[in-house]
Amino acid sequence: MRNGAHGGAPNACERFTAGFTILLGAFVALQARTPAATAALGADGLFALLLLVGTPRLRRGHIAVVRYLAVGLPLLGFYFLYLQTGLLDPARTQWHDATLLGLQSRVLPQVPYVPSSPVREWLAFSYLAYEPILVTGTAALFAPGTGGSQRRAGDAVRRVCYTLACCFVIGLAYPAMSPRYVTPELQVRHLGSGFFSRMAMLAGRDAMVPGTSFPSAHVAAVVVLMWDLWAARRALFWILLPLALSMTAGTVLLFFHYVPDVAGAVVVGAGAIVFDRWWNPRGPGQGRTRKTKATAGLPLR
């Protein structure tokens, strides 16, 4: 089983996430050079150990909820990695917001103001629905928790993890603050004063960090998940599609991202799908098999 749904060894997603966690933690610690960044690197090591040793055991559990949590654990780790980027020293960072804003002005000279308060509320709600979309989508792919559905959810999580890692790497190589930090007064004006608008401002203040704006990890991850839902859960795809499209539009209209952030996210998400389909071909009995003396000349099984 290439995804290790019932195996005792860590699967490709867990190995990849563990390695990426250590590398990103080391980069942050070297760049920030603070005790907090060093302590975070130690926590990264513990999380990597949990992924490699503990998660395979959880995947073999008898309770479906436990197995689902084990499948989705790498995604939770990426959220804490995102928060960890907030430890980077901004004084040693060259921001590229002006360049991204210049590119945006060529296609959208001015971000339009949405006069309708209910529409603004819907856009804010859609933006806040990022985590629920991931949880709902992966849970739907996991249900009913059989070996096949568990592997299917594991495939989706692996692709999302590849996507998030790529977004992080690009964001660290080409850092941008995002409009919510560059022009906060414009964001307040465009959000309004509704409940979900206030929640979005609160999330931007307490649950988000400056940097890694380009490309939008929100949009890229949802693009990948929607591709999996189209393939396996078509009804849920159509249910979530309006929410996903509104979230994508809201990232720009509510000043969370620039237009190039969204365009780059779509490219990254599509690229992750293409890469994963090449690296892990889908289909009955397919998978990358190392050619050895025992397997040479034999068909893939």
PDB file of N, CA and C in Angstrom, residues 192-253:
ATOM      1  N   GLY A 192     -16.104  46.396   6.686  1.00  0.00           N
ATOM      2  CA  GLY A 192     -17.340  46.821   7.317  1.00  0.00           C
ATOM      3  C   GLY A 192     -17.358  46.448   8.782  1.00  0.00           C
ATOM      4  N   SER A 193     -18.555  46.426   9.360  1.00  0.00           N
ATOM      5  CA  SER A 193     -18.683  46.224  10.806  1.00  0.00           C
ATOM      6  C   SER A 193     -19.577  45.046  11.169  1.00  0.00           C
ATOM      7  N   GLY A 194     -19.865  44.169  10.217  1.00  0.00           N
ATOM      8  CA  GLY A 194     -20.705  43.004  10.507  1.00  0.00           C
ATOM      9  C   GLY A 194     -19.991  41.981  11.368  1.00  0.00           C
ATOM     10  N   PHE A 195     -20.728  40.973  11.809  1.00  0.00           N
ATOM     11  CA  PHE A 195     -20.163  39.957  12.713  1.00  0.00           C
ATOM     12  C   PHE A 195     -18.994  39.229  12.072  1.00  0.00           C
ATOM     13  N   PHE A 196     -19.188  38.693  10.865  1.00  0.00           N
ATOM     14  CA  PHE A 196     -18.115  37.931  10.228  1.00  0.00           C
ATOM     15  C   PHE A 196     -16.968  38.844   9.796  1.00  0.00           C
ATOM     16  N   SER A 197     -17.285  40.096   9.477  1.00  0.00           N
ATOM     17  CA  SER A 197     -16.224  41.044   9.157  1.00  0.00           C
ATOM     18  C   SER A 197     -15.352  41.290  10.384  1.00  0.00           C
ATOM     19  N   ARG A 198     -15.976  41.447  11.541  1.00  0.00           N
ATOM     20  CA  ARG A 198     -15.197  41.627  12.776  1.00  0.00           C
ATOM     21  C   ARG A 198     -14.397  40.381  13.096  1.00  0.00           C
ATOM     22  N   MET A 199     -14.981  39.203  12.855  1.00  0.00           N
ATOM     23  CA  MET A 199     -14.251  37.967  13.081  1.00  0.00           C
ATOM     24  C   MET A 199     -13.047  37.857  12.150  1.00  0.00           C
ATOM     25  N   ALA A 200     -13.210  38.300  10.901  1.00  0.00           N
ATOM     26  CA  ALA A 200     -12.104  38.268   9.951  1.00  0.00           C
ATOM     27  C   ALA A 200     -10.991  39.202  10.381  1.00  0.00           C
ATOM     28  N   MET A 201     -11.343  40.384  10.881  1.00  0.00           N
ATOM     29  CA  MET A 201     -10.322  41.306  11.388  1.00  0.00           C
ATOM     30  C   MET A 201      -9.632  40.731  12.607  1.00  0.00           C
ATOM     31  N   LEU A 202     -10.400  40.064  13.472  1.00  0.00           N
ATOM     32  CA  LEU A 202      -9.812  39.447  14.657  1.00  0.00           C
ATOM     33  C   LEU A 202      -8.852  38.329  14.264  1.00  0.00           C
ATOM     34  N   ALA A 203      -9.254  37.524  13.272  1.00  0.00           N
ATOM     35  CA  ALA A 203      -8.383  36.453  12.803  1.00  0.00           C
ATOM     36  C   ALA A 203      -7.111  37.025  12.181  1.00  0.00           C
ATOM     37  N   GLY A 204      -7.251  38.116  11.417  1.00  0.00           N
ATOM     38  CA  GLY A 204      -6.079  38.730  10.832  1.00  0.00           C
ATOM     39  C   GLY A 204      -5.125  39.286  11.861  1.00  0.00           C
ATOM     40  N   ARG A 205      -5.664  39.700  13.005  1.00  0.00           N
ATOM     41  CA  ARG A 205      -4.823  40.274  14.049  1.00  0.00           C
ATOM     42  C   ARG A 205      -4.180  39.216  14.932  1.00  0.00           C
ATOM     43  N   ASP A 206      -4.924  38.148  15.261  1.00  0.00           N
ATOM     44  CA  ASP A 206      -4.452  37.196  16.267  1.00  0.00           C
ATOM     45  C   ASP A 206      -4.045  35.829  15.705  1.00  0.00           C
ATOM     46  N   ALA A 207      -4.525  35.465  14.512  1.00  0.00           N
ATOM     47  CA  ALA A 207      -4.257  34.116  14.002  1.00  0.00           C
ATOM     48  C   ALA A 207      -3.425  34.128  12.722  1.00  0.00           C
ATOM     49  N   MET A 208      -2.980  35.309  12.278  1.00  0.00           N
ATOM     50  CA  MET A 208      -2.176  35.403  11.066  1.00  0.00           C
ATOM     51  C   MET A 208      -0.912  36.193  11.345  1.00  0.00           C
ATOM     52  N   VAL A 209       0.094  35.981  10.523  1.00  0.00           N
ATOM     53  CA  VAL A 209       1.373  36.646  10.711  1.00  0.00           C
ATOM     54  C   VAL A 209       1.757  37.335   9.409  1.00  0.00           C
ATOM     55  N   PRO A 210       2.520  38.416   9.496  1.00  0.00           N
ATOM     56  CA  PRO A 210       2.969  39.083   8.260  1.00  0.00           C
ATOM     57  C   PRO A 210       3.974  38.222   7.516  1.00  0.00           C
ATOM     58  N   GLY A 211       3.915  38.259   6.201  1.00  0.00           N
ATOM     59  CA  GLY A 211       4.814  37.452   5.379  1.00  0.00           C
ATOM     60  C   GLY A 211       4.088  36.287   4.736  1.00  0.00           C
ATOM     61  N   THR A 212       4.758  35.601   3.833  1.00  0.00           N
ATOM     62  CA  THR A 212       4.225  34.450   3.085  1.00  0.00           C
ATOM     63  C   THR A 212       2.876  34.772   2.442  1.00  0.00           C
ATOM     64  N   SER A 213       2.707  36.029   2.017  1.00  0.00           N
ATOM     65  CA  SER A 213       1.454  36.389   1.338  1.00  0.00           C
ATOM     66  C   SER A 213       1.398  35.811  -0.069  1.00  0.00           C
ATOM     67  N   PHE A 214       2.556  35.746  -0.713  1.00  0.00           N
ATOM     68  CA  PHE A 214       2.617  35.241  -2.090  1.00  0.00           C
ATOM     69  C   PHE A 214       3.290  33.871  -2.098  1.00  0.00           C
ATOM     70  N   PRO A 215       2.586  32.852  -2.634  1.00  0.00           N
ATOM     71  CA  PRO A 215       1.185  32.834  -3.068  1.00  0.00           C
ATOM     72  C   PRO A 215       0.250  32.539  -1.902  1.00  0.00           C
ATOM     73  N   SER A 216      -1.047  32.655  -2.128  1.00  0.00           N
ATOM     74  CA  SER A 216      -2.025  32.421  -1.071  1.00  0.00           C
ATOM     75  C   SER A 216      -2.138  30.923  -0.781  1.00  0.00           C
ATOM     76  N   ALA A 217      -1.707  30.524   0.414  1.00  0.00           N
ATOM     77  CA  ALA A 217      -1.813  29.115   0.796  1.00  0.00           C
ATOM     78  C   ALA A 217      -3.275  28.697   0.927  1.00  0.00           C
ATOM     79  N   HIS A 218      -4.139  29.630   1.356  1.00  0.00           N
ATOM     80  CA  HIS A 218      -5.568  29.331   1.452  1.00  0.00           C
ATOM     81  C   HIS A 218      -6.109  28.851   0.100  1.00  0.00           C
ATOM     82  N   VAL A 219      -5.877  29.659  -0.909  1.00  0.00           N
ATOM     83  CA  VAL A 219      -6.440  29.358  -2.223  1.00  0.00           C
ATOM     84  C   VAL A 219      -5.802  28.100  -2.802  1.00  0.00           C
ATOM     85  N   ALA A 220      -4.489  27.968  -2.681  1.00  0.00           N
ATOM     86  CA  ALA A 220      -3.789  26.818  -3.263  1.00  0.00           C
ATOM     87  C   ALA A 220      -4.283  25.508  -2.652  1.00  0.00           C
ATOM     88  N   ALA A 221      -4.433  25.468  -1.326  1.00  0.00           N
ATOM     89  CA  ALA A 221      -4.883  24.241  -0.666  1.00  0.00           C
ATOM     90  C   ALA A 221      -6.307  23.888  -1.072  1.00  0.00           C
ATOM     91  N   VAL A 222      -7.176  24.885  -1.178  1.00  0.00           N
ATOM     92  CA  VAL A 222      -8.571  24.627  -1.553  1.00  0.00           C
ATOM     93  C   VAL A 222      -8.653  24.151  -3.001  1.00  0.00           C
ATOM     94  N   VAL A 223      -7.808  24.701  -3.880  1.00  0.00           N
ATOM     95  CA  VAL A 223      -7.775  24.236  -5.271  1.00  0.00           C
ATOM     96  C   VAL A 223      -7.489  22.736  -5.324  1.00  0.00           C
ATOM     97  N   VAL A 224      -6.501  22.301  -4.556  1.00  0.00           N
ATOM     98  CA  VAL A 224      -6.120  20.884  -4.564  1.00  0.00           C
ATOM     99  C   VAL A 224      -7.232  20.022  -3.980  1.00  0.00           C
ATOM    100  N   LEU A 225      -7.798  20.456  -2.869  1.00  0.00           N
ATOM    101  CA  LEU A 225      -8.854  19.664  -2.245  1.00  0.00           C
ATOM    102  C   LEU A 225     -10.076  19.565  -3.136  1.00  0.00           C
ATOM    103  N   MET A 226     -10.430  20.659  -3.804  1.00  0.00           N
ATOM    104  CA  MET A 226     -11.591  20.625  -4.695  1.00  0.00           C
ATOM    105  C   MET A 226     -11.361  19.664  -5.854  1.00  0.00           C
ATOM    106  N   TRP A 227     -10.138  19.547  -6.306  1.00  0.00           N
ATOM    107  CA  TRP A 227      -9.831  18.576  -7.365  1.00  0.00           C
ATOM    108  C   TRP A 227     -10.121  17.155  -6.876  1.00  0.00           C
ATOM    109  N   ASP A 228      -9.741  16.859  -5.643  1.00  0.00           N
ATOM    110  CA  ASP A 228     -10.017  15.526  -5.090  1.00  0.00           C
ATOM    111  C   ASP A 228     -11.514  15.318  -4.893  1.00  0.00           C
ATOM    112  N   LEU A 229     -12.215  16.352  -4.457  1.00  0.00           N
ATOM    113  CA  LEU A 229     -13.657  16.215  -4.269  1.00  0.00           C
ATOM    114  C   LEU A 229     -14.364  16.014  -5.605  1.00  0.00           C
ATOM    115  N   TRP A 230     -13.892  16.666  -6.648  1.00  0.00           N
ATOM    116  CA  TRP A 230     -14.480  16.461  -7.977  1.00  0.00           C
ATOM    117  C   TRP A 230     -14.345  15.009  -8.403  1.00  0.00           C
ATOM    118  N   ALA A 231     -13.223  14.398  -8.055  1.00  0.00           N
ATOM    119  CA  ALA A 231     -12.972  13.022  -8.471  1.00  0.00           C
ATOM    120  C   ALA A 231     -13.751  12.011  -7.642  1.00  0.00           C
ATOM    121  N   ALA A 232     -13.957  12.291  -6.350  1.00  0.00           N
ATOM    122  CA  ALA A 232     -14.504  11.255  -5.474  1.00  0.00           C
ATOM    123  C   ALA A 232     -15.803  11.636  -4.767  1.00  0.00           C
ATOM    124  N   ARG A 233     -16.059  12.914  -4.588  1.00  0.00           N
ATOM    125  CA  ARG A 233     -17.255  13.364  -3.872  1.00  0.00           C
ATOM    126  C   ARG A 233     -17.885  14.517  -4.651  1.00  0.00           C
ATOM    127  N   ARG A 234     -18.449  14.183  -5.810  1.00  0.00           N
ATOM    128  CA  ARG A 234     -18.911  15.200  -6.737  1.00  0.00           C
ATOM    129  C   ARG A 234     -20.002  16.094  -6.117  1.00  0.00           C
ATOM    130  N   ALA A 235     -20.910  15.513  -5.347  1.00  0.00           N
ATOM    131  CA  ALA A 235     -21.994  16.302  -4.744  1.00  0.00           C
ATOM    132  C   ALA A 235     -21.428  17.342  -3.782  1.00  0.00           C
ATOM    133  N   LEU A 236     -20.474  16.948  -2.943  1.00  0.00           N
ATOM    134  CA  LEU A 236     -19.878  17.893  -2.002  1.00  0.00           C
ATOM    135  C   LEU A 236     -19.073  18.956  -2.747  1.00  0.00           C
ATOM    136  N   PHE A 237     -18.469  18.585  -3.857  1.00  0.00           N
ATOM    137  CA  PHE A 237     -17.757  19.567  -4.673  1.00  0.00           C
ATOM    138  C   PHE A 237     -18.688  20.703  -5.060  1.00  0.00           C
ATOM    139  N   TRP A 238     -19.876  20.379  -5.559  1.00  0.00           N
ATOM    140  CA  TRP A 238     -20.803  21.422  -5.993  1.00  0.00           C
ATOM    141  C   TRP A 238     -21.327  22.227  -4.814  1.00  0.00           C
ATOM    142  N   ILE A 239     -21.458  21.592  -3.647  1.00  0.00           N
ATOM    143  CA  ILE A 239     -21.911  22.313  -2.462  1.00  0.00           C
ATOM    144  C   ILE A 239     -20.865  23.329  -2.007  1.00  0.00           C
ATOM    145  N   LEU A 240     -19.602  22.924  -2.035  1.00  0.00           N
ATOM    146  CA  LEU A 240     -18.529  23.792  -1.540  1.00  0.00           C
ATOM    147  C   LEU A 240     -18.013  24.773  -2.583  1.00  0.00           C
ATOM    148  N   LEU A 241     -18.340  24.546  -3.855  1.00  0.00           N
ATOM    149  CA  LEU A 241     -17.792  25.405  -4.906  1.00  0.00           C
ATOM    150  C   LEU A 241     -18.135  26.884  -4.702  1.00  0.00           C
ATOM    151  N   PRO A 242     -19.400  27.262  -4.413  1.00  0.00           N
ATOM    152  CA  PRO A 242     -19.670  28.696  -4.194  1.00  0.00           C
ATOM    153  C   PRO A 242     -18.854  29.273  -3.046  1.00  0.00           C
ATOM    154  N   LEU A 243     -18.650  28.470  -1.993  1.00  0.00           N
ATOM    155  CA  LEU A 243     -17.860  28.934  -0.851  1.00  0.00           C
ATOM    156  C   LEU A 243     -16.396  29.121  -1.247  1.00  0.00           C
ATOM    157  N   ALA A 244     -15.872  28.174  -2.031  1.00  0.00           N
ATOM    158  CA  ALA A 244     -14.475  28.268  -2.457  1.00  0.00           C
ATOM    159  C   ALA A 244     -14.256  29.456  -3.382  1.00  0.00           C
ATOM    160  N   LEU A 245     -15.193  29.699  -4.313  1.00  0.00           N
ATOM    161  CA  LEU A 245     -15.054  30.833  -5.222  1.00  0.00           C
ATOM    162  C   LEU A 245     -15.181  32.151  -4.473  1.00  0.00           C
ATOM    163  N   SER A 246     -16.091  32.209  -3.514  1.00  0.00           N
ATOM    164  CA  SER A 246     -16.237  33.427  -2.718  1.00  0.00           C
ATOM    165  C   SER A 246     -15.007  33.675  -1.869  1.00  0.00           C
ATOM    166  N   MET A 247     -14.428  32.627  -1.321  1.00  0.00           N
ATOM    167  CA  MET A 247     -13.203  32.777  -0.545  1.00  0.00           C
ATOM    168  C   MET A 247     -12.080  33.332  -1.403  1.00  0.00           C
ATOM    169  N   THR A 248     -11.975  32.819  -2.643  1.00  0.00           N
ATOM    170  CA  THR A 248     -10.938  33.287  -3.555  1.00  0.00           C
ATOM    171  C   THR A 248     -11.124  34.762  -3.883  1.00  0.00           C
ATOM    172  N   ALA A 249     -12.374  35.169  -4.169  1.00  0.00           N
ATOM    173  CA  ALA A 249     -12.639  36.574  -4.457  1.00  0.00           C
ATOM    174  C   ALA A 249     -12.446  37.440  -3.216  1.00  0.00           C
ATOM    175  N   GLY A 250     -12.854  36.930  -2.070  1.00  0.00           N
ATOM    176  CA  GLY A 250     -12.755  37.700  -0.836  1.00  0.00           C
ATOM    177  C   GLY A 250     -11.332  37.982  -0.411  1.00  0.00           C
ATOM    178  N   THR A 251     -10.406  37.115  -0.761  1.00  0.00           N
ATOM    179  CA  THR A 251      -9.014  37.366  -0.386  1.00  0.00           C
ATOM    180  C   THR A 251      -8.510  38.679  -0.976  1.00  0.00           C
ATOM    181  N   VAL A 252      -8.997  39.019  -2.159  1.00  0.00           N
ATOM    182  CA  VAL A 252      -8.589  40.275  -2.806  1.00  0.00           C
ATOM    183  C   VAL A 252      -9.509  41.422  -2.396  1.00  0.00           C
ATOM    184  N   LEU A 253     -10.821  41.198  -2.456  1.00  0.00           N
ATOM    185  CA  LEU A 253     -11.776  42.271  -2.180  1.00  0.00           C
ATOM    186  C   LEU A 253     -11.716  42.742  -0.732  1.00  0.00           C
TER     187      LEU A 253
END
